[in-house]
PDB file of C-alpha atoms in Angstrom:
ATOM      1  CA  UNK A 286      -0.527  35.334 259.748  1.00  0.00           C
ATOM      2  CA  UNK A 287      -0.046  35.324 263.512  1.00  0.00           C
ATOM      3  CA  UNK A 288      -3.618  36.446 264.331  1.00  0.00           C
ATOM      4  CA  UNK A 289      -4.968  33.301 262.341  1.00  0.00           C
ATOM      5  CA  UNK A 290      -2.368  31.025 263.824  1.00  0.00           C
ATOM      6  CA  UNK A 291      -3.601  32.609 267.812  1.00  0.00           C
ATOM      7  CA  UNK A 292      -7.223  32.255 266.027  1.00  0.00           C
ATOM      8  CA  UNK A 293      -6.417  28.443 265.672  1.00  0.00           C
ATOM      9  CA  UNK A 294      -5.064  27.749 268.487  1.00  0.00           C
ATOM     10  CA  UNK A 295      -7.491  29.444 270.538  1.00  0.00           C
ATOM     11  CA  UNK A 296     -10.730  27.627 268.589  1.00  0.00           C
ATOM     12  CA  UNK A 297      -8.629  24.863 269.277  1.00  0.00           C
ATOM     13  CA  UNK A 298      -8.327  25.066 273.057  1.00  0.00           C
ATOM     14  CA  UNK A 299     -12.113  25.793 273.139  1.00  0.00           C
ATOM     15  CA  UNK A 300     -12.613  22.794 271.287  1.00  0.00           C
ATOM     16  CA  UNK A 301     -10.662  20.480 273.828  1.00  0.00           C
ATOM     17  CA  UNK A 302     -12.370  22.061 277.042  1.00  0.00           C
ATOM     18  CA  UNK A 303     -15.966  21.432 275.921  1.00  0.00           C
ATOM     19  CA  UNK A 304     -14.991  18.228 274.458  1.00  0.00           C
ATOM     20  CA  UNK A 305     -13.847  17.112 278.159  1.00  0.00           C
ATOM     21  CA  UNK A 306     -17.223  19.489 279.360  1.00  0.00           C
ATOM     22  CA  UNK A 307     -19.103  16.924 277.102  1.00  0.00           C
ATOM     23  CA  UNK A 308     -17.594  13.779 278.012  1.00  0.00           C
ATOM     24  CA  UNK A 309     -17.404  14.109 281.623  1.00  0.00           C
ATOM     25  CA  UNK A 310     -20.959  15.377 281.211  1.00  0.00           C
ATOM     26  CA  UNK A 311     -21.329  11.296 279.369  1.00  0.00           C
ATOM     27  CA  UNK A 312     -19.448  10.088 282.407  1.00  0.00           C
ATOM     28  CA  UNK A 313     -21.431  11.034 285.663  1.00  0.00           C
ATOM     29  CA  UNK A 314     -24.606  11.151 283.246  1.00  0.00           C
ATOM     30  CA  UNK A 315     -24.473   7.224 282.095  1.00  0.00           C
ATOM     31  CA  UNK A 316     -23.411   6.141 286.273  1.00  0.00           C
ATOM     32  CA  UNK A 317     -26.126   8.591 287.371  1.00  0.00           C
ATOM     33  CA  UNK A 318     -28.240   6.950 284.903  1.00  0.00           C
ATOM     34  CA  UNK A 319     -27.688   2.989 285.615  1.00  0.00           C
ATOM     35  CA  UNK A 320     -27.798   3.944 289.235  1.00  0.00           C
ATOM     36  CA  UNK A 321     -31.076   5.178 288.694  1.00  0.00           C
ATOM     37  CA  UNK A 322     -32.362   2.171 286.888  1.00  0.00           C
ATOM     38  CA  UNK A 323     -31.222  -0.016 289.709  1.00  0.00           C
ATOM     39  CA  UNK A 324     -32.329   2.120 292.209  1.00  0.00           C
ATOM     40  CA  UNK A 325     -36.285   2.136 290.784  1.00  0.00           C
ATOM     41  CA  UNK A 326     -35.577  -1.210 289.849  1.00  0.00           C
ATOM     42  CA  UNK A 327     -36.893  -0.541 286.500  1.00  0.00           C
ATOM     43  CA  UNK A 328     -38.514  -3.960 285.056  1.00  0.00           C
ATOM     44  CA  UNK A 329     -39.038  -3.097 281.286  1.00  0.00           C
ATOM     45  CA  UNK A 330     -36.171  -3.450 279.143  1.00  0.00           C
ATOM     46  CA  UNK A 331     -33.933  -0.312 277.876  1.00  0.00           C
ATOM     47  CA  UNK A 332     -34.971   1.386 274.322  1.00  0.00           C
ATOM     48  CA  UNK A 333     -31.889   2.074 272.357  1.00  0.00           C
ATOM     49  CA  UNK A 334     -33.465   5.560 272.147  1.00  0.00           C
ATOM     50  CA  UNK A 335     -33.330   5.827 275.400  1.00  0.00           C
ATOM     51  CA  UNK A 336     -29.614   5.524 275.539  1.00  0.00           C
ATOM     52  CA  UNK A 337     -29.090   7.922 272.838  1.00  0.00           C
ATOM     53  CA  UNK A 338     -31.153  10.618 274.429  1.00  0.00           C
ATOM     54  CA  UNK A 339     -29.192   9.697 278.018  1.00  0.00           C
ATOM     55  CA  UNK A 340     -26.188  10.687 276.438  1.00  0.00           C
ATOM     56  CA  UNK A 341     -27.241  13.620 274.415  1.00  0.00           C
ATOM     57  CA  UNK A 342     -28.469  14.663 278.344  1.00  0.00           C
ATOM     58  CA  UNK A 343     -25.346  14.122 279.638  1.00  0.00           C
ATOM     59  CA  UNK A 344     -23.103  15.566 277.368  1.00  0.00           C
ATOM     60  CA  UNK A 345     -25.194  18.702 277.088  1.00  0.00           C
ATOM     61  CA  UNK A 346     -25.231  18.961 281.017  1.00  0.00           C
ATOM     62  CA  UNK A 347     -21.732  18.710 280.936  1.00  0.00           C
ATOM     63  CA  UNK A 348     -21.535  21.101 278.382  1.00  0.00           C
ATOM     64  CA  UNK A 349     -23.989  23.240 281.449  1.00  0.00           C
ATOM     65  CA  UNK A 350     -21.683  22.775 283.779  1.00  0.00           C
ATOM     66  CA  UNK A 351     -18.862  24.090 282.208  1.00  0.00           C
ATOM     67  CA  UNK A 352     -20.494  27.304 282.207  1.00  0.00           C
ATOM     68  CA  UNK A 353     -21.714  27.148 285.191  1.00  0.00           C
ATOM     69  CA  UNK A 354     -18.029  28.104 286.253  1.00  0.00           C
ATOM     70  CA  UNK A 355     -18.437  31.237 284.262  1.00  0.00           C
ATOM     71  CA  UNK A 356     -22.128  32.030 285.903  1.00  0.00           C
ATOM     72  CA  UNK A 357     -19.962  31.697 289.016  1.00  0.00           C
ATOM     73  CA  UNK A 358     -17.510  34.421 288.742  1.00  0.00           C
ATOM     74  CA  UNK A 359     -20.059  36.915 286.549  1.00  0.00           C
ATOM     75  CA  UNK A 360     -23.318  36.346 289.226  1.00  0.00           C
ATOM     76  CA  UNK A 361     -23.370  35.335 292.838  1.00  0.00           C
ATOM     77  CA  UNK A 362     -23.016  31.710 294.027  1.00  0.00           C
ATOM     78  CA  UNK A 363     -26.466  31.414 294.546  1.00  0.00           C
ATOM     79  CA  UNK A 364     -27.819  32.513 291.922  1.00  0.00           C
ATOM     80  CA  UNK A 365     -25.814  30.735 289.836  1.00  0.00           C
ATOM     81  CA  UNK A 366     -27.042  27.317 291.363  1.00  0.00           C
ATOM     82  CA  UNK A 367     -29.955  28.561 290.858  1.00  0.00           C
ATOM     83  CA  UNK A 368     -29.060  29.013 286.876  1.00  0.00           C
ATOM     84  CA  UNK A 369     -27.090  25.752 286.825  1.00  0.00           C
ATOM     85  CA  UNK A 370     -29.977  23.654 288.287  1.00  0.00           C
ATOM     86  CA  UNK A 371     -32.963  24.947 286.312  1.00  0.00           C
ATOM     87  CA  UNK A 372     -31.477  24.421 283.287  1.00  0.00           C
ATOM     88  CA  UNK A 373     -30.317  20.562 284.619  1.00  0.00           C
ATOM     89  CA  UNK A 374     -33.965  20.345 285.704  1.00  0.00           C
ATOM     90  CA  UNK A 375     -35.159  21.733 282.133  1.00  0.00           C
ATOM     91  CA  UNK A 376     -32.604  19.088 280.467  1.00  0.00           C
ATOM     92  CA  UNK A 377     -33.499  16.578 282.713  1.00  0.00           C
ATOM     93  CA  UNK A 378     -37.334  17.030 282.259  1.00  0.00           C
ATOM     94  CA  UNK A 379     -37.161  17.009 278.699  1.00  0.00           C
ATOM     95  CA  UNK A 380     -35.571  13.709 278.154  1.00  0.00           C
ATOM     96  CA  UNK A 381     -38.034  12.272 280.777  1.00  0.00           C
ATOM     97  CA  UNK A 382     -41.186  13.898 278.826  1.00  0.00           C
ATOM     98  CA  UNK A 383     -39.683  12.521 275.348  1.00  0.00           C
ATOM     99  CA  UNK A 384     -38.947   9.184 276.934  1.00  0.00           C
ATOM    100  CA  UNK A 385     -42.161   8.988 278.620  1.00  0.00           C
ATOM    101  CA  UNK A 386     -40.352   8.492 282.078  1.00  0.00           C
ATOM    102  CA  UNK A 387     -43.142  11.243 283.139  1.00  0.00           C
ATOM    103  CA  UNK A 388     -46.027  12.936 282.107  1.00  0.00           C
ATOM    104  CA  UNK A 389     -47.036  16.440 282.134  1.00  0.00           C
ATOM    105  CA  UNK A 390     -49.083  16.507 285.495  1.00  0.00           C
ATOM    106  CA  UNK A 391     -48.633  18.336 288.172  1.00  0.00           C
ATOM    107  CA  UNK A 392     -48.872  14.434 289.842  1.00  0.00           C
ATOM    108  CA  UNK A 393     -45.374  13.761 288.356  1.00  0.00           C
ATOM    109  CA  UNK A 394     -43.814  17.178 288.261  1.00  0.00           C
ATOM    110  CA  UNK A 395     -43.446  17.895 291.876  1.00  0.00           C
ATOM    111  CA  UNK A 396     -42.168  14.477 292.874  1.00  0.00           C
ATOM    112  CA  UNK A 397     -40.019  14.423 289.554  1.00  0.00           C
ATOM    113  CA  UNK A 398     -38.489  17.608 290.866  1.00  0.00           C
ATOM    114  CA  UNK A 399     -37.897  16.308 293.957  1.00  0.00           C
ATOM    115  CA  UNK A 400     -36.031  13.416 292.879  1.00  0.00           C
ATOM    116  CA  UNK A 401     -34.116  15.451 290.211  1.00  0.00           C
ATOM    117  CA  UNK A 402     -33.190  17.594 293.016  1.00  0.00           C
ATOM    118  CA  UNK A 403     -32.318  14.934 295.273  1.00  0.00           C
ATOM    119  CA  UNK A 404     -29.567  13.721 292.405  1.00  0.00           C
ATOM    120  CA  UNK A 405     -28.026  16.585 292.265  1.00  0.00           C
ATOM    121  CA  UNK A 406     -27.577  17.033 295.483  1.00  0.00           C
ATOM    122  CA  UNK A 407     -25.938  13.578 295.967  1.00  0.00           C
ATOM    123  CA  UNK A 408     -23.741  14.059 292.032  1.00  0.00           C
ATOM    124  CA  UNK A 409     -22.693  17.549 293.754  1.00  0.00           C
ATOM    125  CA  UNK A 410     -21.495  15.977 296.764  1.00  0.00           C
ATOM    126  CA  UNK A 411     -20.143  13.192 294.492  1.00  0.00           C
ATOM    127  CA  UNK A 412     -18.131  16.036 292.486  1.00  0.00           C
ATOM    128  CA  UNK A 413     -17.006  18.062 295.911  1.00  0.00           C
ATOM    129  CA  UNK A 414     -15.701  14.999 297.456  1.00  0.00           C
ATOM    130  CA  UNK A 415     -13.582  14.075 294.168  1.00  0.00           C
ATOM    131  CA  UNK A 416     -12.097  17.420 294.306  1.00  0.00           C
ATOM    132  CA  UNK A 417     -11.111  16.855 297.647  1.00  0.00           C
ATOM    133  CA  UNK A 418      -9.419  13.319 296.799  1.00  0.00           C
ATOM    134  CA  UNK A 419      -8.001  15.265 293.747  1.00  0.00           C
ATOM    135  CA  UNK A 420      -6.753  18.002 295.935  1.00  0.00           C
ATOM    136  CA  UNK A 421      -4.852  15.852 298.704  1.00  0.00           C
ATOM    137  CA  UNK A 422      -3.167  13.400 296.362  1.00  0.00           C
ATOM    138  CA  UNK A 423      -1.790  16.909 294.431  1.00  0.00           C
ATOM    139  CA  UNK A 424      -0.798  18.204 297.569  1.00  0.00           C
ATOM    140  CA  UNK A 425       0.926  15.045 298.740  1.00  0.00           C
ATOM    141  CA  UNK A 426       2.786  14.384 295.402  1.00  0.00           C
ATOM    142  CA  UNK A 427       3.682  18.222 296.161  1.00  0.00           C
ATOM    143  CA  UNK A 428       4.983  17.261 299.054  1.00  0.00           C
ATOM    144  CA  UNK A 429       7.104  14.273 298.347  1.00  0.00           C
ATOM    145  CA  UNK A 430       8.457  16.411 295.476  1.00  0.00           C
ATOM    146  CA  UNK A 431       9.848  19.046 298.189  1.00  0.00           C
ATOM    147  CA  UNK A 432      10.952  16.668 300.221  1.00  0.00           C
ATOM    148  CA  UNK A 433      13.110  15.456 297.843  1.00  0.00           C
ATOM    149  CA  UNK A 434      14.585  18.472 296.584  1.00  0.00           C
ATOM    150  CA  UNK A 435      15.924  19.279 300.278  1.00  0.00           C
TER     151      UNK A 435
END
């Protein structure tokens, strides 16, 4: 009786962290996604299956990162970037191939690299300087929570 009930709650809790994995994954994905079609000022109009495969990349990304904390702590740093951004790129390229946002060339795949590479840079420096924010409005609320306990 008490293993099933820890069972539970334990398939629970898994449940409700890559449930957040997947819809933060939705988050950055869909912003990432309109900035890009502003930024190459895309001129044809948006396929609804499109969208659905946008957010089946960005939840599964999500999903990604979520274990990329877990690559982390098992592998070095490095080569778990390495881990966490081929399989972004492999997500990534993918979606583009079935959306026909490239072609398999070697005239798209190097610059399509680049500029995959180029996002992630900026969405990681994105997600680093949220932390931060995150961090010093904790710390503050810390803080005031001292201060008013002395």
């Amino acid at each position: 009786q008490h293993s099933s009930k820890r069972w539970a709650w334990e398939g629970y809790k898994m449940l409700k962290t890559h449930t957040l994995a997947f819809v933060n994954g939705l988050l950055i994905g869909s912003l990432t996604y309109l900035l890009c079609t502003l930024v190459f000022l895309r001129t044809s109009a948006i396929r609804p299956a499109e969208v659905v495969t946008v957010l089946i990349m960005s939840g599964l990304i999500g999903l990604v990162t979520l274990h990329y904390r877990e690559w982390e702590e098992d592998h070095n740093l490095t080569l778990a970037l390495l881990l966490h951004f081929a399989s972004i790129l492999i997500i990534v390229g993918i979606t583009a191939l079935y959306n026909g946002w490239i072609s398999f060339s070697w005239q798209d795949l190097l610059p399509f690299v680049g500029v995959v590479l180029v996002i992630y840079i900026l969405i990681w420096q994105g997600m680093i300087w949220h932390r931060r924010l995150d961090v010093a409005a904790t710390n503050h609320l810390i803080q005031k929570r001292r201060q008013k306990s002395n």
